[in-house]
Short mmCIF file of C-alpha atoms and ligand atoms in Angstrom, two decimals:
data_model
loop_
_atom_site.label_atom_id
_atom_site.label_comp_id
_atom_site.label_asym_id
_atom_site.label_seq_id
_atom_site.Cartn_x
_atom_site.Cartn_y
_atom_site.Cartn_z
CA MET A 1 6.75 7.70 12.14
CA TYR A 2 7.16 7.79 8.35
CA VAL A 3 9.20 4.92 6.93
CA LEU A 4 10.54 4.71 3.38
CA GLY A 5 10.76 1.05 2.33
CA ILE A 6 12.94 -0.26 -0.51
CA GLU A 7 12.64 -3.69 -2.12
CA SER A 8 14.94 -5.17 -4.78
CA THR A 9 15.41 -8.85 -3.90
CA CYS A 10 14.43 -10.26 -7.29
CA ASP A 11 12.62 -8.83 -10.29
CA GLU A 12 10.53 -6.05 -8.76
CA THR A 13 11.96 -2.62 -8.01
CA ALA A 14 9.73 -1.18 -5.32
CA ALA A 15 9.53 1.73 -2.89
CA ALA A 16 6.81 2.70 -0.43
CA VAL A 17 6.05 5.14 2.35
CA VAL A 18 4.25 3.68 5.37
CA LYS A 19 3.15 5.52 8.51
CA ASP A 20 3.51 3.75 11.89
CA GLY A 21 3.92 0.28 10.41
CA LYS A 22 0.48 -0.08 8.84
CA GLU A 23 -0.86 3.00 7.07
CA ILE A 24 0.29 2.81 3.44
CA LEU A 25 0.75 6.26 1.92
CA SER A 26 2.30 4.97 -1.30
CA ASN A 27 3.32 1.56 -2.69
CA VAL A 28 5.13 1.80 -6.03
CA ILE A 29 6.09 -1.45 -7.76
CA SER A 30 7.94 -1.54 -11.05
CA SER A 31 7.81 -5.10 -12.36
CA GLN A 32 10.47 -6.44 -14.71
CA ILE A 33 8.22 -9.14 -16.19
CA ASP A 34 8.66 -7.67 -19.68
CA LEU A 35 12.43 -8.00 -19.38
CA HIS A 36 12.52 -11.65 -18.31
CA ARG A 37 9.51 -13.00 -20.24
CA ALA A 38 11.55 -13.96 -23.31
CA PHE A 39 13.74 -16.22 -21.11
CA GLY A 40 10.95 -17.76 -19.02
CA VAL A 41 13.00 -17.13 -15.85
CA VAL A 42 14.53 -14.16 -14.04
CA VAL A 43 17.96 -13.38 -15.51
CA PRO A 44 19.97 -12.00 -12.54
CA GLU A 45 22.31 -9.73 -14.51
CA LEU A 46 19.40 -8.10 -16.35
CA ALA A 47 17.49 -7.73 -13.08
CA CYS A 48 20.40 -5.86 -11.43
CA ARG A 49 20.86 -3.48 -14.33
CA ARG A 50 17.15 -2.62 -14.38
CA HIS A 51 17.22 -2.03 -10.60
CA VAL A 52 20.12 0.42 -11.08
CA ASP A 53 18.27 2.27 -13.86
CA ILE A 54 14.98 2.75 -12.07
CA MET A 55 15.67 2.66 -8.32
CA ILE A 56 15.89 6.45 -7.93
CA PRO A 57 12.81 7.24 -10.09
CA VAL A 58 10.81 4.60 -8.17
CA ILE A 59 11.85 6.11 -4.81
CA GLU A 60 10.99 9.60 -6.09
CA GLU A 61 7.57 8.38 -7.22
CA ALA A 62 6.89 6.74 -3.83
CA LEU A 63 7.78 9.96 -1.99
CA SER A 64 5.77 12.13 -4.35
CA LYS A 65 2.66 9.85 -4.21
CA ALA A 66 2.88 9.95 -0.40
CA GLY A 67 3.16 13.75 -0.49
CA LYS A 68 6.43 13.57 1.47
CA THR A 69 9.99 14.73 0.96
CA LEU A 70 13.04 12.84 2.19
CA ASP A 71 13.36 15.40 5.01
CA GLU A 72 10.07 14.14 6.42
CA ILE A 73 11.19 10.47 6.44
CA ASP A 74 12.11 9.09 9.90
CA LEU A 75 13.54 5.71 8.89
CA ILE A 76 14.71 3.98 5.70
CA ALA A 77 14.16 0.21 5.57
CA ALA A 78 15.59 -2.00 2.82
CA ALA A 79 15.21 -5.71 2.08
CA MET A 80 18.66 -7.17 2.91
CA GLY A 81 17.97 -10.78 1.88
CA PRO A 82 17.31 -13.44 0.91
CA GLY A 83 17.49 -12.77 -2.81
CA LEU A 84 19.79 -12.23 -5.78
CA ILE A 85 22.93 -10.66 -4.35
CA GLY A 86 23.44 -8.12 -7.14
CA ALA A 87 19.81 -7.06 -6.95
CA LEU A 88 19.95 -6.76 -3.14
CA LEU A 89 23.08 -4.60 -3.33
CA VAL A 90 21.24 -2.02 -5.42
CA GLY A 91 18.39 -1.53 -2.94
CA VAL A 92 20.51 -1.73 0.21
CA ASN A 93 23.13 0.68 -1.13
CA ALA A 94 20.48 3.14 -2.33
CA ALA A 95 18.95 3.03 1.17
CA LYS A 96 22.29 3.43 2.92
CA ALA A 97 23.37 6.30 0.64
CA LEU A 98 20.15 8.22 1.29
CA ALA A 99 20.35 7.47 5.02
CA PHE A 100 23.94 8.73 5.14
CA ALA A 101 23.30 11.85 3.07
CA LYS A 102 20.17 12.86 4.99
CA LYS A 103 21.18 11.51 8.42
CA ILE A 104 18.13 9.25 8.57
CA PRO A 105 18.28 5.95 10.54
CA PHE A 106 18.56 2.79 8.39
CA ILE A 107 17.38 -0.75 9.01
CA GLY A 108 17.80 -4.01 7.06
CA ILE A 109 14.77 -6.28 6.70
CA ASN A 110 14.32 -9.98 5.96
CA HIS A 111 12.23 -10.31 2.79
CA ILE A 112 10.56 -13.59 3.84
CA GLU A 113 9.57 -12.24 7.22
CA ALA A 114 8.18 -9.18 5.44
CA HIS A 115 5.93 -11.42 3.28
CA LEU A 116 4.30 -12.65 6.51
CA TYR A 117 4.15 -9.14 7.93
CA ALA A 118 2.27 -8.04 4.77
CA THR A 119 -0.69 -10.08 6.03
CA LEU A 120 -0.44 -8.57 9.52
CA MET A 121 -0.77 -5.08 8.03
CA THR A 122 -4.47 -5.72 7.49
CA ALA A 123 -5.29 -8.32 10.17
CA ASP A 124 -4.94 -8.88 13.89
CA ILE A 125 -4.19 -12.48 14.46
CA ALA A 126 -4.43 -14.98 17.29
CA TRP A 127 -1.03 -16.54 18.06
CA PRO A 128 0.52 -19.05 17.74
CA ALA A 129 0.13 -19.60 14.01
CA ILE A 130 1.53 -21.80 11.31
CA GLY A 131 3.25 -19.42 8.89
CA LEU A 132 3.51 -20.41 5.25
CA ILE A 133 5.58 -18.45 2.76
CA LEU A 134 4.81 -19.64 -0.74
CA SER A 135 6.67 -17.63 -3.34
CA GLY A 136 8.87 -17.78 -6.41
CA GLY A 137 11.99 -18.11 -4.26
CA HIS A 138 10.73 -19.76 -1.07
CA THR A 139 8.54 -22.48 0.34
CA THR A 140 8.83 -22.20 4.09
CA ALA A 141 6.69 -23.47 6.97
CA LEU A 142 7.14 -21.85 10.37
CA LEU A 143 5.72 -21.98 13.83
CA VAL A 144 5.11 -18.28 14.58
CA GLU A 145 4.68 -17.22 18.19
CA ASP A 146 4.68 -13.50 17.43
CA ILE A 147 6.32 -11.08 14.99
CA GLY A 148 10.04 -11.84 15.26
CA HIS A 149 9.57 -15.24 16.95
CA TYR A 150 9.80 -18.00 14.39
CA ARG A 151 10.68 -21.67 14.47
CA LEU A 152 11.48 -23.17 11.12
CA ILE A 153 9.55 -26.42 10.74
CA GLY A 154 10.01 -27.17 7.05
CA GLN A 155 11.21 -25.78 3.78
CA THR A 156 11.79 -26.94 0.25
CA VAL A 157 14.81 -29.13 -0.36
CA ASP A 158 14.92 -28.17 -4.06
CA ASP A 159 12.61 -25.90 -6.13
CA ALA A 160 10.35 -23.32 -4.49
CA ILE A 161 6.65 -23.79 -5.24
CA GLY A 162 6.42 -20.64 -7.42
CA GLU A 163 9.58 -21.71 -9.23
CA ALA A 164 7.91 -25.08 -9.94
CA PHE A 165 4.89 -23.24 -11.40
CA ASP A 166 7.20 -21.05 -13.50
CA LYS A 167 9.28 -23.99 -14.80
CA THR A 168 6.22 -26.14 -15.47
CA ALA A 169 4.59 -23.28 -17.35
CA LYS A 170 7.75 -22.81 -19.39
CA LEU A 171 7.91 -26.43 -20.46
CA LEU A 172 4.23 -26.27 -21.45
CA GLY A 173 5.04 -23.21 -23.58
CA LEU A 174 3.22 -20.73 -21.29
CA PRO A 175 4.61 -17.24 -20.51
CA TYR A 176 6.42 -16.08 -17.35
CA PRO A 177 5.33 -15.82 -14.57
CA GLY A 178 3.80 -19.28 -14.82
CA GLY A 179 1.57 -19.38 -11.74
CA PRO A 180 -1.23 -17.14 -13.03
CA GLU A 181 -1.06 -18.82 -16.49
CA ILE A 182 -1.49 -22.28 -14.99
CA GLU A 183 -4.34 -21.07 -12.80
CA LYS A 184 -6.08 -19.60 -15.88
CA LEU A 185 -5.66 -22.78 -17.91
CA ALA A 186 -6.49 -25.34 -15.19
CA PRO A 187 -10.31 -24.89 -15.22
CA HIS A 188 -10.28 -26.05 -18.89
CA GLY A 189 -8.59 -29.33 -17.89
CA HIS A 190 -10.29 -32.70 -17.40
CA PRO A 191 -9.88 -33.84 -13.82
CA GLY A 192 -8.46 -37.33 -13.40
CA ARG A 193 -6.66 -37.66 -16.74
CA PHE A 194 -3.24 -37.09 -15.15
CA HIS A 195 -2.12 -37.83 -11.59
CA PHE A 196 1.09 -36.39 -10.20
CA LYS A 197 2.48 -37.35 -6.83
CA PRO A 198 3.70 -34.72 -4.37
CA GLY A 199 7.33 -34.80 -3.29
CA ARG A 200 8.11 -36.48 0.05
CA VAL A 201 11.13 -35.71 2.18
CA LYS A 202 11.87 -38.71 4.38
CA GLU A 203 13.75 -36.84 7.09
CA ASN A 204 11.07 -34.19 7.69
CA LEU A 205 7.33 -34.62 7.12
CA PHE A 206 6.89 -30.82 6.98
CA ALA A 207 9.55 -30.30 4.28
CA PHE A 208 8.73 -29.80 0.61
CA SER A 209 10.17 -31.07 -2.66
CA PHE A 210 8.90 -29.94 -6.05
CA SER A 211 11.61 -30.95 -8.51
CA GLY A 212 10.23 -34.50 -8.94
CA LEU A 213 6.78 -33.13 -9.67
CA LYS A 214 8.21 -30.84 -12.33
CA THR A 215 10.08 -33.76 -13.93
CA ALA A 216 6.93 -35.93 -13.86
CA VAL A 217 5.14 -33.16 -15.76
CA LEU A 218 7.98 -33.01 -18.28
CA TYR A 219 7.76 -36.75 -19.02
CA ALA A 220 3.95 -36.70 -19.20
CA TRP A 221 4.07 -33.77 -21.64
CA GLN A 222 6.80 -35.33 -23.80
CA LYS A 223 4.88 -38.61 -24.08
CA SER A 224 1.56 -36.89 -24.82
CA ASP A 225 -0.10 -35.65 -28.03
CA GLN A 226 0.81 -32.09 -26.88
CA THR A 227 -2.59 -30.63 -27.77
CA GLU A 228 -4.09 -27.57 -26.06
CA GLN A 229 -6.47 -29.89 -24.19
CA THR A 230 -3.57 -31.97 -22.86
CA LYS A 231 -1.83 -28.80 -21.77
CA ALA A 232 -4.89 -27.81 -19.73
CA ASP A 233 -5.25 -31.35 -18.31
CA ILE A 234 -1.62 -31.29 -17.16
CA ALA A 235 -1.91 -27.75 -15.76
CA LEU A 236 -4.90 -28.86 -13.68
CA ALA A 237 -3.18 -32.01 -12.38
CA PHE A 238 0.07 -30.17 -11.59
CA GLN A 239 -1.71 -27.37 -9.72
CA LYS A 240 -3.73 -29.93 -7.75
CA ALA A 241 -0.66 -31.97 -6.80
CA ALA A 242 1.28 -28.87 -5.68
CA PHE A 243 -1.59 -27.38 -3.65
CA ASP A 244 -2.80 -30.70 -2.15
CA ASP A 245 0.76 -31.20 -0.88
CA VAL A 246 0.94 -27.78 0.77
CA ILE A 247 -2.53 -28.20 2.28
CA ALA A 248 -1.74 -31.68 3.66
CA LYS A 249 1.50 -30.53 5.29
CA ALA A 250 -0.03 -27.33 6.66
CA THR A 251 -2.98 -29.29 8.10
CA PHE A 252 -0.61 -31.73 9.77
CA ALA A 253 1.54 -28.88 11.12
CA ALA A 254 -1.51 -27.02 12.50
CA SER A 255 -2.62 -30.12 14.37
CA HIS A 256 0.88 -31.12 15.51
CA TYR A 257 1.60 -27.65 16.94
CA ALA A 258 -2.00 -27.01 18.11
CA CYS A 259 -2.44 -23.82 16.05
CA GLU A 260 -5.86 -22.36 15.24
CA SER A 261 -4.40 -19.77 12.86
CA LEU A 262 -2.59 -20.09 9.56
CA LEU A 263 -0.74 -17.03 8.30
CA PHE A 264 0.15 -16.87 4.61
CA GLY A 265 2.58 -14.80 2.57
CA GLY A 266 4.19 -14.73 -0.86
CA GLY A 267 3.27 -14.49 -4.51
CA VAL A 268 1.71 -17.95 -4.86
CA THR A 269 -0.98 -16.96 -2.32
CA GLN A 270 -2.27 -14.65 -5.08
CA SER A 271 -3.95 -17.83 -6.34
CA GLN A 272 -7.69 -17.87 -5.69
CA THR A 273 -7.60 -21.62 -6.33
CA LEU A 274 -5.17 -22.04 -3.42
CA ARG A 275 -7.21 -19.80 -1.13
CA HIS A 276 -10.47 -21.64 -1.87
CA ALA A 277 -8.82 -25.05 -1.50
CA PHE A 278 -7.46 -24.09 1.93
CA GLN A 279 -10.84 -22.71 3.01
CA LYS A 280 -12.51 -25.96 1.92
CA ALA A 281 -9.91 -28.16 3.60
CA LEU A 282 -9.72 -26.21 6.88
CA PRO A 283 -13.15 -24.59 7.40
CA HIS A 284 -12.68 -24.34 11.19
CA LYS A 285 -9.23 -22.74 11.21
CA LYS A 286 -8.56 -19.03 10.94
CA LEU A 287 -6.83 -18.41 7.63
CA TYR A 288 -5.07 -15.09 7.11
CA PHE A 289 -4.09 -14.29 3.53
CA PRO A 290 -2.35 -11.07 2.44
CA ASP A 291 -4.39 -8.34 0.82
CA LEU A 292 -4.05 -8.87 -2.95
CA SER A 293 -2.17 -5.56 -3.28
CA LEU A 294 0.49 -6.88 -0.84
CA THR A 295 0.82 -10.46 -2.05
CA LEU A 296 3.60 -10.05 -4.61
CA ASP A 297 6.97 -8.45 -3.85
CA ASN A 298 6.43 -4.91 -2.59
CA ALA A 299 8.13 -2.32 -0.39
CA ALA A 300 5.16 -1.50 1.86
CA MET A 301 5.76 -4.76 3.73
CA ILE A 302 9.45 -3.83 4.09
CA ALA A 303 8.64 -0.35 5.45
CA GLY A 304 5.97 -1.76 7.79
CA LEU A 305 8.23 -4.41 9.29
CA GLY A 306 11.06 -1.86 9.43
CA TYR A 307 8.92 0.22 11.78
CA VAL A 308 8.19 -2.79 14.05
CA HIS A 309 11.82 -3.89 14.35
CA TYR A 310 13.05 -0.33 14.80
CA GLN A 311 10.80 -0.02 17.87
CA HIS A 312 12.44 -3.09 19.41
CA LYS A 313 16.07 -2.88 18.47
CA GLY A 314 16.78 0.53 16.92
CA PRO A 315 18.63 1.09 13.65
CA ASP A 316 21.31 -0.95 11.93
CA THR A 317 24.71 0.50 11.16
CA LEU A 318 25.58 1.54 7.62
CA SER A 319 28.12 -1.30 7.50
CA LEU A 320 25.25 -3.83 7.23
CA GLN A 321 25.61 -5.97 4.10
CA PRO A 322 22.90 -7.87 2.20
CA ILE A 323 22.94 -11.67 2.54
CA ALA A 324 21.70 -13.73 -0.43
CA THR A 325 20.78 -16.72 1.74
CA LEU A 326 19.54 -14.86 4.82
CA PRO A 327 17.43 -17.31 6.87
CA ILE A 328 14.24 -16.08 8.54
CA THR A 329 15.55 -17.06 11.94
CA HIS A 330 18.68 -14.92 11.43
CA ASP A 331 19.13 -12.35 14.16
CA VAL A 332 19.82 -9.08 12.30
O1 KG4 B 401 6.49 -13.38 -3.79
P1 KG4 B 401 6.83 -13.24 -5.22
O2 KG4 B 401 6.41 -11.96 -5.92
O3 KG4 B 401 8.37 -13.38 -5.48
C1 KG4 B 401 9.29 -14.00 -4.65
O4 KG4 B 401 9.64 -13.45 -3.56
O5 KG4 B 401 9.72 -15.08 -5.05
O6 KG4 B 401 6.20 -14.50 -5.98
C2 KG4 B 401 6.24 -14.68 -7.36
C3 KG4 B 401 5.80 -16.11 -7.67
C4 KG4 B 401 6.05 -16.55 -9.11
O7 KG4 B 401 6.74 -17.78 -9.10
C5 KG4 B 401 4.62 -16.73 -9.66
O8 KG4 B 401 4.52 -17.73 -10.66
C6 KG4 B 401 3.85 -17.10 -8.42
O9 KG4 B 401 4.39 -16.26 -7.41
N1 KG4 B 401 2.41 -16.86 -8.57
C7 KG4 B 401 1.49 -17.85 -8.60
C8 KG4 B 401 0.25 -17.22 -8.86
N2 KG4 B 401 0.46 -15.87 -8.96
C9 KG4 B 401 1.80 -15.67 -8.77
N3 KG4 B 401 1.62 -19.17 -8.45
C10 KG4 B 401 0.49 -19.92 -8.55
N4 KG4 B 401 -0.73 -19.41 -8.84
C11 KG4 B 401 -0.89 -18.06 -8.99
N5 KG4 B 401 -2.09 -17.55 -9.28
ZN1 ZN B 402 9.00 -12.34 -2.36
#
C-alpha cells in the first residue's frame, strides 16, 4: 500500500511516500528556518503563507522522487494536529482536496504520535515502554502499551523543552533554532560555573516546567560580563539542567511503571549530548531513538502511521478538521 504523507504543523512543509508503513520511497522536507531566523521564533502568519506557496511543489517532488503518480497512491495521510491552526489547515486541506479529486481514502494523523512512530519505522520494540516526545512544541511523557495505546503520565506546564532551547539561545544572541547552537557551544563552557535548577511541578512528579529555567538563564546573563566564554558557560549549564531533568523523570517513570524500554521522538532527540547522557544514565535499559533523518518534523512518519491506523479503523471522512490542541490520547 502506497501512502502519501503530508506534514505542515509548524515551520516545515513536508511530503513523503511510504510503502506499507515502513519503506520510505521519498521524504521531502522544506524547512522555513530562513524565514523565521530574523525573529528568533516561528511567526505563524509567515509560516502559513509559505506552506501555501510550496505545498503543491513539495508534494510533486515527493511523488516524483518516489517514482509514483497520484493514481498509484492508495491513501493520503495528513497531520491534523497539534500545531499552528493556519499551518495545519494548509496541509489538511491539500490532502482532502487531492483525496476528493482522485477518490483516494484520506486519514488524519496526530503529529505527536507520529514522532514516536518515526522511531518504530526502524526498530522493533519490547512493550510496554516509556514514550518521551521532546520537541519544539511538546514535552510529553507517556506509558505506551502498543501503537495507539497511550497513557499520558506527564507533560510540560509551560514551555516545551525545544522552545526553552530556542528562547534561551535567542536571549544569548544565538540564531534559531537554538537547540543545535547551544549543543555546539556547550563543549566550550566551563562546567560548574553556573548551576540552574530544573523546574518542579508539585502536583505531578512526571510533569515538566521550563519557564523558570529560562528566566534563571536570563538573570544570570544580564548580571554577567556577557563575554563569549560566559555565553558558553551558560549554554553548558542550561543544557545540563534541561537534560538532567528529563533523564531523572524518565528514569523514575521507567522504574515506577516497570518498563525496560524507552521510546523517544521529536526534534530535541537530534541532540547527541542527550542521547549519550541517556545511555550513560540508563545503561541497562533499551533506548530507542529515531533515525536522524526522521527526528525533525517530516511526512514519512505521518504516512507510516497513516498506514497503521488505516489498517485498524479505515479512512476518515473529508469533513475532518484539524485541531490545534489535539491531545495524543484523542480518539480520531
Ligand atoms: O520536532 P521538531 O522538528 O518540531 C516540533 O514538532 O516542535 O523540533 C524542533 C525543536 C527546536 O526547538 C530545536 O531547537 C530542537 O528541536 N532541537 C534541539 C537540537 N536539535 C533540534 N534541541 C536541543 N539540542 C539539539 N541538538
Ligand atoms: Zn514535531
